[in-house]
Short mmCIF file of C-alpha atoms in Angstrom, two decimals:
data_model
loop_
_atom_site.label_atom_id
_atom_site.label_comp_id
_atom_site.label_asym_id
_atom_site.label_seq_id
_atom_site.Cartn_x
_atom_site.Cartn_y
_atom_site.Cartn_z
CA VAL A 1 0.00 0.00 0.00
CA ASN A 2 1.06 3.63 -0.37
CA SER A 3 2.76 5.41 2.51
CA PRO A 4 0.49 7.43 4.84
CA GLN A 5 0.61 11.03 3.60
CA ASP A 6 -1.40 13.94 4.98
CA HIS A 7 -2.47 15.03 1.51
CA TYR A 8 -3.69 11.63 0.29
CA ASP A 9 -7.47 11.42 -0.12
CA TRP A 10 -9.28 8.47 -1.65
CA GLY A 11 -12.83 9.42 -0.63
CA LEU A 12 -16.02 10.03 -2.59
CA ARG A 13 -15.02 13.50 -3.75
CA ALA A 14 -11.86 12.03 -5.31
CA VAL A 15 -13.93 9.29 -6.97
CA LYS A 16 -16.31 11.90 -8.37
CA SER A 17 -13.39 13.89 -9.80
CA VAL A 18 -12.02 10.76 -11.49
CA LEU A 19 -15.43 10.14 -13.07
CA VAL A 20 -15.55 13.76 -14.29
CA VAL A 21 -12.12 13.35 -15.88
CA ALA A 22 -13.14 10.01 -17.41
CA GLY A 23 -16.28 11.56 -18.89
CA SER A 24 -14.27 14.39 -20.39
CA LEU A 25 -11.77 11.93 -21.91
CA LYS A 26 -14.57 9.76 -23.31
CA ARG A 27 -16.28 12.73 -24.94
CA GLY A 28 -12.96 13.80 -26.45
CA ASP A 29 -12.19 10.33 -27.86
CA LYS A 30 -15.46 8.43 -28.33
CA ASN A 31 -13.88 5.47 -30.11
CA ARG A 32 -11.49 4.57 -27.27
CA PRO A 33 -12.57 1.55 -25.12
CA GLU A 34 -13.89 2.40 -21.68
CA ASP A 35 -11.26 0.40 -19.80
CA GLN A 36 -8.53 2.51 -21.42
CA VAL A 37 -10.43 5.71 -20.62
CA LEU A 38 -10.89 4.72 -16.97
CA MET A 39 -7.28 3.57 -16.62
CA ARG A 40 -6.01 6.88 -18.03
CA ALA A 41 -8.33 8.90 -15.75
CA LEU A 42 -7.30 6.98 -12.61
CA ARG A 43 -3.61 7.30 -13.40
CA ASP A 44 -3.39 10.87 -14.71
CA PHE A 45 -5.68 12.41 -12.08
CA ASN A 46 -3.98 10.76 -9.09
CA LEU A 47 -0.32 10.89 -10.16
CA PRO A 48 0.06 14.64 -9.38
CA LYS A 49 -0.43 14.00 -5.64
CA ILE A 50 1.71 10.86 -5.34
CA VAL A 51 5.12 11.24 -3.66
CA THR A 52 8.15 9.89 -5.51
CA GLU A 53 8.57 6.86 -3.24
CA ASP A 54 4.97 5.73 -3.82
CA ILE A 55 4.90 6.02 -7.61
CA PRO A 56 6.10 2.42 -8.25
CA ILE A 57 3.51 1.11 -5.76
CA PHE A 58 0.70 3.15 -7.30
CA MET A 59 1.62 2.13 -10.85
CA GLY A 60 1.70 -1.49 -9.65
CA LEU A 61 -1.88 -1.14 -8.37
CA ILE A 62 -2.97 0.33 -11.71
CA SER A 63 -1.28 -2.57 -13.51
CA ASP A 64 -3.13 -5.08 -11.29
CA LEU A 65 -6.46 -3.41 -12.05
CA PHE A 66 -5.77 -3.16 -15.79
CA PRO A 67 -3.34 -5.97 -16.69
CA ALA A 68 -1.42 -5.70 -19.97
CA LEU A 69 -2.87 -2.24 -20.56
CA ASP A 70 -0.61 0.74 -21.16
CA VAL A 71 -2.29 3.89 -22.44
CA PRO A 72 -0.18 7.01 -23.02
CA ARG A 73 -1.36 10.14 -21.25
CA LYS A 74 -3.38 12.60 -23.27
CA ARG A 75 -1.11 15.47 -24.30
CA ASP A 76 -1.77 18.90 -25.72
CA LEU A 77 1.50 19.52 -27.53
CA GLN A 78 0.58 23.07 -28.49
CA PHE A 79 -0.15 23.98 -24.87
CA GLU A 80 3.09 22.34 -23.70
CA GLN A 81 5.00 24.39 -26.25
CA MET A 82 3.36 27.55 -24.89
CA VAL A 83 4.40 26.52 -21.37
CA LYS A 84 8.01 26.05 -22.51
CA GLN A 85 7.95 29.48 -24.14
CA SER A 86 6.62 31.04 -20.93
CA THR A 87 9.29 29.23 -18.90
CA LEU A 88 12.05 30.71 -21.05
CA GLU A 89 10.51 34.18 -20.86
CA LEU A 90 10.67 33.97 -17.06
CA HIS A 91 14.37 32.99 -17.32
CA LEU A 92 13.65 29.51 -15.96
CA GLN A 93 14.78 26.11 -17.19
CA PRO A 94 12.21 24.17 -19.28
CA GLU A 95 12.82 20.85 -17.52
CA GLU A 96 10.42 18.07 -18.51
CA SER A 97 9.39 17.50 -14.89
CA PHE A 98 8.66 21.21 -14.43
CA ILE A 99 6.61 21.40 -17.64
CA LEU A 100 4.67 18.32 -16.50
CA LYS A 101 3.80 19.95 -13.16
CA VAL A 102 2.50 23.06 -14.92
CA VAL A 103 0.37 20.92 -17.25
CA GLN A 104 -0.92 18.86 -14.31
CA LEU A 105 -1.91 22.07 -12.50
CA GLU A 106 -3.87 23.20 -15.55
CA GLU A 107 -5.61 19.80 -15.70
CA LEU A 108 -6.50 19.99 -12.00
CA LEU A 109 -7.90 23.51 -12.38
CA ALA A 110 -10.15 22.25 -15.16
CA VAL A 111 -11.73 19.74 -12.74
CA ARG A 112 -11.45 21.33 -9.25
CA HIS A 113 -12.02 24.96 -8.34
CA SER A 114 -9.77 24.62 -5.27
CA VAL A 115 -6.24 23.21 -5.48
CA PHE A 116 -3.56 22.63 -2.84
CA ILE A 117 -0.01 23.00 -4.18
CA VAL A 118 1.98 21.10 -1.58
CA GLY A 119 5.76 20.83 -1.30
CA ASN A 120 8.84 21.78 0.65
CA ALA A 121 10.38 25.23 0.46
CA ALA A 122 12.38 26.00 -2.70
CA THR A 123 10.83 23.21 -4.77
CA GLY A 124 9.36 25.57 -7.39
CA LYS A 125 5.72 25.95 -6.26
CA SER A 126 5.58 29.70 -6.89
CA GLN A 127 7.34 29.35 -10.25
CA ILE A 128 4.76 26.79 -11.36
CA LEU A 129 2.02 29.33 -10.67
CA ARG A 130 3.93 32.14 -12.38
CA THR A 131 4.59 30.00 -15.44
CA LEU A 132 0.96 28.97 -15.87
CA ASN A 133 -0.16 32.57 -15.38
CA ARG A 134 2.35 33.72 -18.01
CA THR A 135 1.10 31.00 -20.35
CA TYR A 136 -2.42 32.42 -20.07
CA VAL A 137 -1.05 35.85 -21.01
CA ASN A 138 0.76 34.41 -24.02
CA MET A 139 -2.51 32.78 -25.07
CA LYS A 140 -4.00 36.30 -25.32
CA GLN A 141 -6.01 35.90 -22.13
CA LYS A 142 -6.25 38.40 -19.29
CA PRO A 143 -5.80 36.43 -16.06
CA VAL A 144 -6.38 38.03 -12.66
CA TRP A 145 -4.09 37.07 -9.77
CA ASN A 146 -4.45 38.18 -6.15
CA ASP A 147 -2.38 36.63 -3.39
CA LEU A 148 -2.12 37.03 0.36
CA ASN A 149 -0.68 35.24 3.38
CA PRO A 150 -3.62 34.25 5.59
CA LYS A 151 -1.31 33.55 8.55
CA ALA A 152 -0.11 37.16 8.57
CA VAL A 153 -3.54 38.55 9.48
CA THR A 154 -6.28 37.71 11.94
CA THR A 155 -9.46 35.89 11.02
CA ASP A 156 -11.43 39.14 11.46
CA GLU A 157 -9.15 40.89 8.98
CA LEU A 158 -9.48 37.98 6.58
CA PHE A 159 -13.27 37.66 6.49
CA GLY A 160 -14.56 40.81 8.21
CA PHE A 161 -16.48 41.01 11.48
CA ILE A 162 -19.37 42.70 13.28
CA HIS A 163 -18.18 45.27 15.80
CA HIS A 164 -19.28 44.13 19.25
CA ALA A 165 -20.29 47.66 20.38
CA THR A 166 -21.75 49.37 17.30
CA ARG A 167 -22.91 46.17 15.54
CA GLU A 168 -21.41 47.69 12.40
CA TRP A 169 -20.01 45.38 9.73
CA LYS A 170 -16.27 45.73 9.08
CA ASP A 171 -15.19 44.21 5.78
CA GLY A 172 -11.48 43.61 6.25
CA LYS A 173 -10.62 47.25 5.48
CA PHE A 174 -10.19 49.42 8.54
CA GLY A 175 -7.84 52.04 9.87
CA PHE A 176 -4.63 52.37 7.91
CA LEU A 177 -4.85 48.84 6.51
CA LEU A 178 -5.38 49.64 2.85
CA CYS A 179 -5.17 46.03 1.69
CA CYS A 180 -8.13 44.06 0.38
CA LEU A 181 -8.42 40.83 2.31
CA PHE A 182 -10.15 37.60 1.39
CA SER A 183 -13.82 38.64 1.52
CA SER A 184 -13.07 41.83 -0.42
CA LEU A 185 -10.91 40.00 -2.96
CA LEU A 186 -13.58 37.39 -3.53
CA ARG A 187 -16.23 40.04 -4.06
CA GLU A 188 -14.07 42.06 -6.43
CA GLN A 189 -13.21 39.05 -8.57
CA ALA A 190 -16.84 37.95 -8.64
CA ASN A 191 -17.76 41.36 -10.07
CA ILE A 192 -15.26 41.03 -12.94
CA THR A 193 -17.31 40.05 -15.95
CA HIS A 194 -14.76 38.59 -18.35
CA LYS A 195 -14.34 34.80 -18.63
CA TRP A 196 -10.55 34.62 -18.24
CA PRO A 197 -8.99 32.81 -15.25
CA LYS A 198 -9.19 34.55 -11.87
CA TRP A 199 -7.01 33.28 -9.02
CA ILE A 200 -6.88 33.94 -5.32
CA VAL A 201 -3.59 32.46 -4.07
CA LEU A 202 -3.38 31.84 -0.31
CA ASP A 203 0.34 31.49 0.39
CA GLY A 204 0.74 30.32 3.98
CA ASP A 205 0.45 27.28 6.22
CA ILE A 206 -2.98 25.77 6.75
CA ASP A 207 -4.64 26.76 10.03
CA PRO A 208 -8.03 25.35 11.10
CA MET A 209 -8.89 28.82 12.45
CA TRP A 210 -9.40 30.16 8.92
CA ILE A 211 -9.50 27.17 6.56
CA GLU A 212 -12.69 25.79 8.15
CA SER A 213 -14.46 29.03 7.20
CA LEU A 214 -13.78 28.20 3.55
CA ASN A 215 -15.47 24.80 3.52
CA THR A 216 -18.57 26.11 1.77
CA VAL A 217 -16.36 27.89 -0.78
CA MET A 218 -14.28 24.80 -1.50
CA ASP A 219 -17.13 22.32 -1.86
CA ASP A 220 -19.80 22.23 -4.56
CA ASN A 221 -21.71 25.15 -3.00
CA LYS A 222 -18.94 27.60 -4.09
CA VAL A 223 -20.33 30.28 -1.78
CA LEU A 224 -18.66 32.31 0.98
CA THR A 225 -21.14 33.09 3.76
CA LEU A 226 -20.09 36.06 5.92
CA ALA A 227 -21.19 36.98 9.43
CA SER A 228 -23.25 39.80 7.92
CA ASN A 229 -25.38 37.14 6.17
CA GLU A 230 -23.95 38.21 2.82
CA ARG A 231 -23.31 35.36 0.40
CA VAL A 232 -20.51 35.83 -2.14
CA PRO A 233 -20.61 33.14 -4.87
CA LEU A 234 -17.66 32.00 -6.97
CA THR A 235 -18.04 32.48 -10.70
CA PRO A 236 -17.10 29.60 -13.06
CA SER A 237 -13.74 31.20 -13.91
CA MET A 238 -12.63 31.76 -10.29
CA ARG A 239 -10.16 29.42 -8.57
CA LEU A 240 -8.69 29.13 -5.07
CA LEU A 241 -5.06 28.04 -4.91
CA PHE A 242 -3.27 27.20 -1.66
CA GLU A 243 0.54 27.24 -1.71
CA ILE A 244 1.54 25.33 1.40
CA HIS A 245 4.25 23.18 2.93
CA HIS A 246 2.10 20.41 4.39
CA LEU A 247 -1.46 19.48 5.38
CA ARG A 248 -0.76 18.15 8.89
CA THR A 249 -3.19 20.56 10.55
CA ALA A 250 -5.95 20.20 7.95
CA THR A 251 -8.96 17.99 8.64
CA PRO A 252 -9.89 15.17 6.25
CA ALA A 253 -12.95 17.20 5.25
CA THR A 254 -10.71 20.07 4.12
CA VAL A 255 -8.28 17.79 2.26
CA SER A 256 -11.11 16.09 0.35
CA ARG A 257 -12.51 19.39 -0.91
CA ALA A 258 -9.54 20.32 -3.12
CA GLY A 259 -7.31 18.84 -5.76
CA ILE A 260 -3.72 18.11 -4.77
CA LEU A 261 -0.54 18.91 -6.71
CA TYR A 262 2.45 17.60 -4.78
CA VAL A 263 5.82 18.97 -5.85
CA ASN A 264 8.47 16.41 -4.91
CA PRO A 265 11.96 17.68 -4.01
CA GLN A 266 13.31 15.29 -6.65
CA ASP A 267 11.17 16.81 -9.42
CA LEU A 268 13.58 19.70 -9.98
CA GLY A 269 16.52 19.53 -7.58
CA TRP A 270 19.16 22.25 -7.48
CA ASN A 271 20.40 22.06 -11.09
CA PRO A 272 17.72 24.27 -12.74
CA TYR A 273 18.28 27.07 -10.21
CA VAL A 274 22.05 26.96 -10.76
CA ALA A 275 21.60 26.87 -14.55
CA SER A 276 19.39 29.98 -14.43
CA TRP A 277 21.88 31.72 -12.12
CA ILE A 278 24.82 30.91 -14.40
CA GLU A 279 22.89 32.13 -17.46
CA ALA A 280 22.55 35.51 -15.76
CA ARG A 281 26.35 35.88 -15.61
CA SER A 282 27.79 38.05 -18.35
CA HIS A 283 31.05 36.43 -19.53
CA GLN A 284 31.11 33.13 -21.42
CA SER A 285 34.37 31.87 -19.90
CA GLU A 286 32.99 32.59 -16.43
CA LYS A 287 29.88 30.55 -17.20
CA ALA A 288 32.02 27.60 -18.32
CA ASN A 289 34.23 27.74 -15.21
CA LEU A 290 31.27 27.98 -12.83
CA THR A 291 29.45 25.07 -14.49
CA ILE A 292 32.49 22.82 -13.97
CA LEU A 293 32.92 23.94 -10.35
CA PHE A 294 29.26 23.38 -9.43
CA ASP A 295 29.39 19.84 -10.82
CA LYS A 296 32.62 19.19 -8.94
CA TYR A 297 31.79 20.53 -5.48
CA VAL A 298 28.04 20.62 -4.87
CA PRO A 299 27.03 16.90 -5.22
CA PRO A 300 29.61 15.56 -2.72
CA CYS A 301 28.80 18.33 -0.23
CA LEU A 302 25.08 17.57 -0.37
CA ASP A 303 25.72 13.83 -0.04
CA GLN A 304 27.73 14.42 3.14
CA LEU A 305 25.11 16.74 4.61
CA ARG A 306 22.38 14.16 4.03
CA THR A 307 24.18 11.40 5.89
CA ASN A 308 26.87 12.64 8.28
CA PHE A 309 26.19 16.19 9.43
CA LYS A 310 23.45 18.11 11.22
CA THR A 311 22.52 21.78 10.84
CA ILE A 312 21.39 23.97 13.72
CA THR A 313 18.01 24.42 12.00
CA PRO A 314 16.43 22.43 9.13
CA ILE A 315 17.66 23.86 5.82
CA PRO A 316 16.50 22.53 2.43
CA GLU A 317 19.23 21.55 -0.01
CA ASN A 318 18.06 24.14 -2.52
CA SER A 319 18.40 26.85 0.13
CA MET A 320 22.03 25.89 0.70
CA VAL A 321 22.69 26.10 -3.04
CA GLN A 322 20.96 29.50 -3.13
CA THR A 323 23.22 30.63 -0.27
CA LEU A 324 26.22 29.49 -2.31
CA CYS A 325 25.04 31.51 -5.30
CA SER A 326 24.47 34.57 -3.09
CA LEU A 327 27.99 34.28 -1.68
CA LEU A 328 29.41 33.98 -5.19
CA ASP A 329 27.45 37.10 -6.22
CA CYS A 330 29.22 38.94 -3.40
CA LEU A 331 32.69 37.47 -3.98
CA LEU A 332 33.00 37.22 -7.78
CA THR A 333 33.39 40.93 -8.41
CA PRO A 334 35.65 42.41 -11.13
CA GLU A 335 37.98 43.63 -8.37
CA ASN A 336 38.41 40.11 -6.97
CA VAL A 337 38.18 37.99 -10.12
CA PRO A 338 38.66 39.43 -13.63
CA LEU A 339 36.10 38.17 -16.14
CA ASP A 340 38.83 36.42 -18.13
CA GLY A 341 40.60 35.17 -14.99
CA PRO A 342 41.99 31.62 -14.78
CA ARG A 343 39.86 28.77 -13.46
CA ASP A 344 42.20 28.29 -10.49
CA LEU A 345 41.29 31.76 -9.24
CA TYR A 346 37.59 31.01 -9.62
CA GLU A 347 38.08 27.75 -7.75
CA ILE A 348 39.69 29.47 -4.76
CA TYR A 349 36.68 31.76 -4.29
CA PHE A 350 34.27 28.91 -5.05
CA ALA A 351 35.85 26.68 -2.39
CA PHE A 352 35.68 29.48 0.19
CA ALA A 353 31.99 30.09 -0.63
CA CYS A 354 31.25 26.34 -0.51
CA VAL A 355 32.75 25.95 2.95
CA TRP A 356 30.49 28.62 4.41
CA ALA A 357 27.36 27.87 2.34
CA PHE A 358 27.32 24.20 3.38
CA GLY A 359 29.18 24.37 6.68
CA GLY A 360 28.22 27.73 8.13
CA ALA A 361 25.00 26.44 9.73
CA LEU A 362 26.38 23.14 11.04
CA PHE A 363 25.68 22.30 14.67
CA GLN A 364 28.63 23.29 16.86
CA ASP A 365 27.54 22.43 20.40
CA GLN A 366 28.82 19.18 21.76
CA GLU A 367 26.80 15.98 21.39
CA ILE A 368 27.06 13.36 24.13
CA LYS A 369 26.13 9.77 23.29
CA ILE A 370 24.68 7.92 26.29
CA ASN A 371 23.06 4.52 25.75
CA GLU A 372 22.29 5.38 22.10
CA ARG A 373 20.46 8.54 23.13
CA SER A 374 21.65 12.04 22.34
CA MET A 375 21.81 15.01 24.68
CA TYR A 376 23.11 18.41 23.59
CA VAL A 377 25.05 20.59 26.00
CA GLY A 378 27.16 23.71 25.66
CA ILE A 379 30.44 22.44 27.10
CA ARG A 380 33.61 24.12 25.90
CA GLY A 381 37.24 23.64 26.85
CA LEU A 382 39.67 20.78 27.24
CA ASN A 383 38.73 19.97 30.83
CA GLY A 384 35.13 19.25 29.89
CA VAL A 385 36.21 17.12 26.92
CA LYS A 386 38.62 15.12 29.08
CA LEU A 387 35.96 14.59 31.75
CA PHE A 388 33.42 13.12 29.30
CA GLU A 389 36.03 11.04 27.49
CA GLU A 390 36.96 9.43 30.81
CA ALA A 391 33.27 8.67 31.37
CA GLY A 392 33.18 6.77 28.06
CA MET A 393 31.11 9.39 26.22
CA ARG A 394 31.84 10.68 22.71
CA LEU A 395 31.94 14.39 21.92
CA SER A 396 31.41 15.64 18.38
CA ASN A 397 31.46 18.96 16.60
CA TYR A 398 29.98 18.88 13.10
CA GLN A 399 32.00 21.85 11.86
CA ILE A 400 35.23 20.10 12.88
CA GLU A 401 34.07 16.89 11.20
CA PHE A 402 33.14 18.83 8.05
CA SER A 403 36.58 20.45 8.05
CA ARG A 404 38.30 17.05 8.32
CA TRP A 405 36.20 15.69 5.48
CA TRP A 406 36.88 18.75 3.31
CA LEU A 407 40.65 18.65 3.84
CA LYS A 408 40.68 14.92 3.05
CA GLU A 409 38.48 14.99 -0.08
CA MET A 410 38.80 18.48 -1.60
CA LYS A 411 42.51 18.90 -2.23
CA ALA A 412 42.46 21.18 -5.28
CA VAL A 413 42.40 24.31 -3.08
CA LYS A 414 44.92 24.19 -0.23
CA PHE A 415 43.77 25.44 3.16
CA PRO A 416 46.30 25.99 5.99
CA SER A 417 46.93 22.80 7.97
CA GLN A 418 46.37 24.34 11.41
CA GLY A 419 42.85 24.65 12.79
CA THR A 420 39.79 24.15 10.59
CA VAL A 421 38.70 25.53 7.24
CA PHE A 422 36.36 27.87 9.14
CA ASP A 423 39.30 29.65 10.83
CA TYR A 424 40.42 31.42 7.64
CA TYR A 425 39.20 34.06 5.22
CA LEU A 426 40.30 34.71 1.65
CA ASP A 427 42.46 37.82 1.37
CA PRO A 428 41.40 39.57 -1.88
CA LYS A 429 44.81 41.13 -2.48
CA MET A 430 47.14 38.21 -1.79
CA LYS A 431 44.60 35.59 -2.98
CA LYS A 432 45.46 33.31 -0.07
CA PHE A 433 43.83 32.19 3.17
CA CYS A 434 44.61 34.18 6.32
CA PRO A 435 43.31 33.62 9.88
CA TRP A 436 40.30 35.63 11.04
CA SER A 437 42.41 36.80 13.98
CA ASP A 438 44.30 39.08 11.55
CA LYS A 439 41.10 41.08 10.99
CA ILE A 440 40.16 41.56 14.66
CA ILE A 441 39.42 45.22 15.41
CA ASN A 442 41.51 46.69 18.22
CA LEU A 443 39.45 47.64 21.27
CA ASP A 444 39.35 51.42 21.78
CA MET A 445 37.15 51.83 24.83
CA ASP A 446 35.89 55.19 26.03
CA SER A 447 35.97 55.54 29.81
CA ASP A 448 32.41 56.94 29.80
CA THR A 449 30.97 53.95 27.91
CA PRO A 450 28.98 51.51 30.09
CA LEU A 451 30.60 48.11 30.27
CA GLN A 452 27.46 46.32 29.05
CA ALA A 453 27.57 48.38 25.85
CA VAL A 454 31.14 47.32 24.99
CA LEU A 455 31.63 44.52 22.45
CA VAL A 456 35.03 42.87 22.52
CA HIS A 457 35.63 41.34 19.11
CA THR A 458 36.93 37.81 18.70
CA SER A 459 37.69 35.68 15.67
CA GLU A 460 34.05 34.48 15.62
CA THR A 461 32.52 37.97 15.73
CA THR A 462 35.00 39.18 13.11
CA CYS A 463 33.93 36.32 10.85
CA LEU A 464 30.24 37.11 11.33
CA ARG A 465 30.82 40.81 10.74
CA TYR A 466 32.64 40.04 7.48
CA PHE A 467 29.69 38.08 6.07
CA ILE A 468 27.07 40.52 7.34
CA ASP A 469 28.86 43.44 5.65
CA LEU A 470 29.27 41.35 2.52
CA PHE A 471 25.55 40.54 2.29
CA LEU A 472 24.34 44.01 3.26
CA GLU A 473 26.50 45.61 0.57
CA LYS A 474 24.79 43.49 -2.10
CA GLY A 475 21.31 43.78 -0.53
CA LYS A 476 21.07 40.06 0.29
CA PRO A 477 18.82 38.81 3.14
CA LEU A 478 20.54 37.24 6.14
CA MET A 479 19.45 35.29 9.23
CA LEU A 480 21.45 34.75 12.42
CA VAL A 481 20.46 31.65 14.41
CA GLY A 482 21.66 30.89 17.92
CA ASN A 483 20.62 30.17 21.48
CA ALA A 484 19.52 32.88 23.91
CA GLY A 485 22.35 34.82 25.53
CA VAL A 486 25.02 34.29 22.87
CA GLY A 487 25.14 37.99 21.93
CA LYS A 488 23.01 38.21 18.77
CA THR A 489 21.27 41.44 19.78
CA VAL A 490 24.45 43.24 20.84
CA PHE A 491 26.29 42.13 17.74
CA ILE A 492 23.51 43.12 15.33
CA GLY A 493 23.14 46.45 17.14
CA GLU A 494 26.79 47.29 16.54
CA CYS A 495 26.58 46.24 12.88
CA LEU A 496 23.51 48.38 12.26
CA ALA A 497 25.03 51.34 14.09
CA GLY A 498 27.83 51.41 11.53
CA LEU A 499 25.53 51.64 8.50
CA ARG A 500 25.46 54.65 6.21
CA GLU A 501 22.95 57.44 6.80
CA ASP A 502 20.80 56.35 3.86
CA PHE A 503 19.79 53.20 5.82
CA LEU A 504 16.70 53.35 8.02
CA VAL A 505 16.89 50.96 10.98
CA SER A 506 13.87 49.91 13.02
CA LYS A 507 13.88 47.36 15.84
CA VAL A 508 10.67 45.33 16.05
CA PRO A 509 10.25 42.63 18.73
CA PHE A 510 8.47 39.57 17.32
CA ASN A 511 6.48 37.20 19.49
CA TYR A 512 3.15 35.38 19.56
CA TYR A 513 1.23 38.61 20.16
CA THR A 514 2.76 40.60 17.27
CA THR A 515 0.05 41.43 14.74
CA SER A 516 0.25 42.64 11.17
CA ALA A 517 -1.42 45.91 12.24
CA ALA A 518 1.23 46.55 14.91
CA LEU A 519 4.05 45.76 12.48
CA GLN A 520 2.64 48.01 9.77
CA SER A 521 2.07 50.80 12.30
CA LYS A 522 5.70 50.54 13.44
CA PHE A 523 7.02 50.72 9.88
CA LEU A 524 4.73 53.59 8.90
CA THR A 525 5.73 55.56 12.00
CA GLU A 526 9.42 55.22 11.19
CA ILE A 527 8.96 56.05 7.50
CA ILE A 528 6.76 59.10 8.18
CA ALA A 529 9.22 60.38 10.78
CA CYS A 530 12.07 59.99 8.26
CA ILE A 531 10.12 61.81 5.54
CA LEU A 532 9.26 64.67 7.92
CA ASN A 533 12.90 65.01 8.95
CA GLU A 534 13.96 65.24 5.31
CA LEU A 535 11.28 67.87 4.62
CA VAL A 536 12.46 69.89 7.63
CA ASP A 537 16.07 69.72 6.46
CA TYR A 538 15.08 70.67 2.91
CA SER A 539 13.04 73.69 3.98
CA GLY A 540 15.86 75.00 6.15
CA ILE A 541 13.84 75.00 9.37
CA ILE A 542 15.97 74.43 12.46
CA LYS A 543 14.87 71.29 14.27
CA ASN A 544 14.48 71.22 18.04
#
């Protein structure tokens, strides 16, 4: 039998959808025998939601039901060609698996008015939607696309509410929130008269607090009933699309109401993203060098991370490859590497970026093995190591293990023999690795400065500061992850204090009670204050 997946549904609604598909296929090819029509409908409608590991099992079940019967899937070659054209226009790679997912989404939308697009982060879910939308445009249609994150707002902001004091109906637009939320979006799309596709894309994890309110919209009623007793119906061209990671919190009733398109991590992998990134580079010789280096370094690094190492927080493989590309964007500048530079020079920078892209988030705290159970503690120093070794316990540090593996396997670029590969940075002038301790800033402490406001730099903080400055200069996003009390706030505060005047810095504490309204109010307050200060300076008025 297939593995138990949260998004699998084999109930009556799924059976009805298979019959609808079979009827459509029969009407399109009246001379085809019914067993072939039913076999094709069962296979082609259910394959989009099957995970990679279950495909052989599912195809075996189909073969048992229809022995010695192999019917090719119905293909619209002209539509597939339009999808490929749209993929190229979006600077994506027209992989066969990607084209198939776009076609499967179009087939699901023809049968179901609600579709869950399920898959891990960085598997291409958003690009599938963009490609199909672009295909509609190339087909001379005028699609409408509205998206929102339902987890970023409250249920009242999503559907509207009746004010408890005035009994006045509030329709998701109030105060300074100038965004149209779900009830308003649904009403606006329902009032659009043309017949072209209209999408509302809900990009956020499923929460029973709001998804249960959509049951009447997702089933055959196709009507949203609001607390004001207003009923907003879906028109035949309207579709609900949910871009989500999983369906663990969804009830079986919710899962059965929508079609499922599961995007397996193996469907695309990291190669299409790298190919698109390399195509964006300007020089042909650089493209050739980078292609060789990606094929040489990335597969063995990913293999090791899958089996032998552990990151401090779960990171998809594609995200690590994206981090590598971001680091290369920052490092492969004309000042560091000439466009016609030798491959050896490219390899030095590539190796340095690889070490930090794949090893920068590895777990560093010590792991103690006791009776095949693991316990993580923050023990540092030789005395602690000696104590636990005498007790028969094994200590491990994944960054040290990664360094040993790298020095043993990757010998094309020579790192210094002392310490680990994480103890060195690449000097852009000498083109060689130097210890981070050479870049430590000398402490110049003012006697009036409170002691708690003083940051004494070490090799670790110097390393972090180097990468933060590197990413900020190129406008790349960055996340620091660590336990409480390790100095993240103090360190970030010092980094932000050294930014240029054209940067606007705002500190926003995030917790369970932070709302979208509070966040937007904070941002607007800072922006308005900045604009007013500029107006005051421009007019020549002396500020208090």
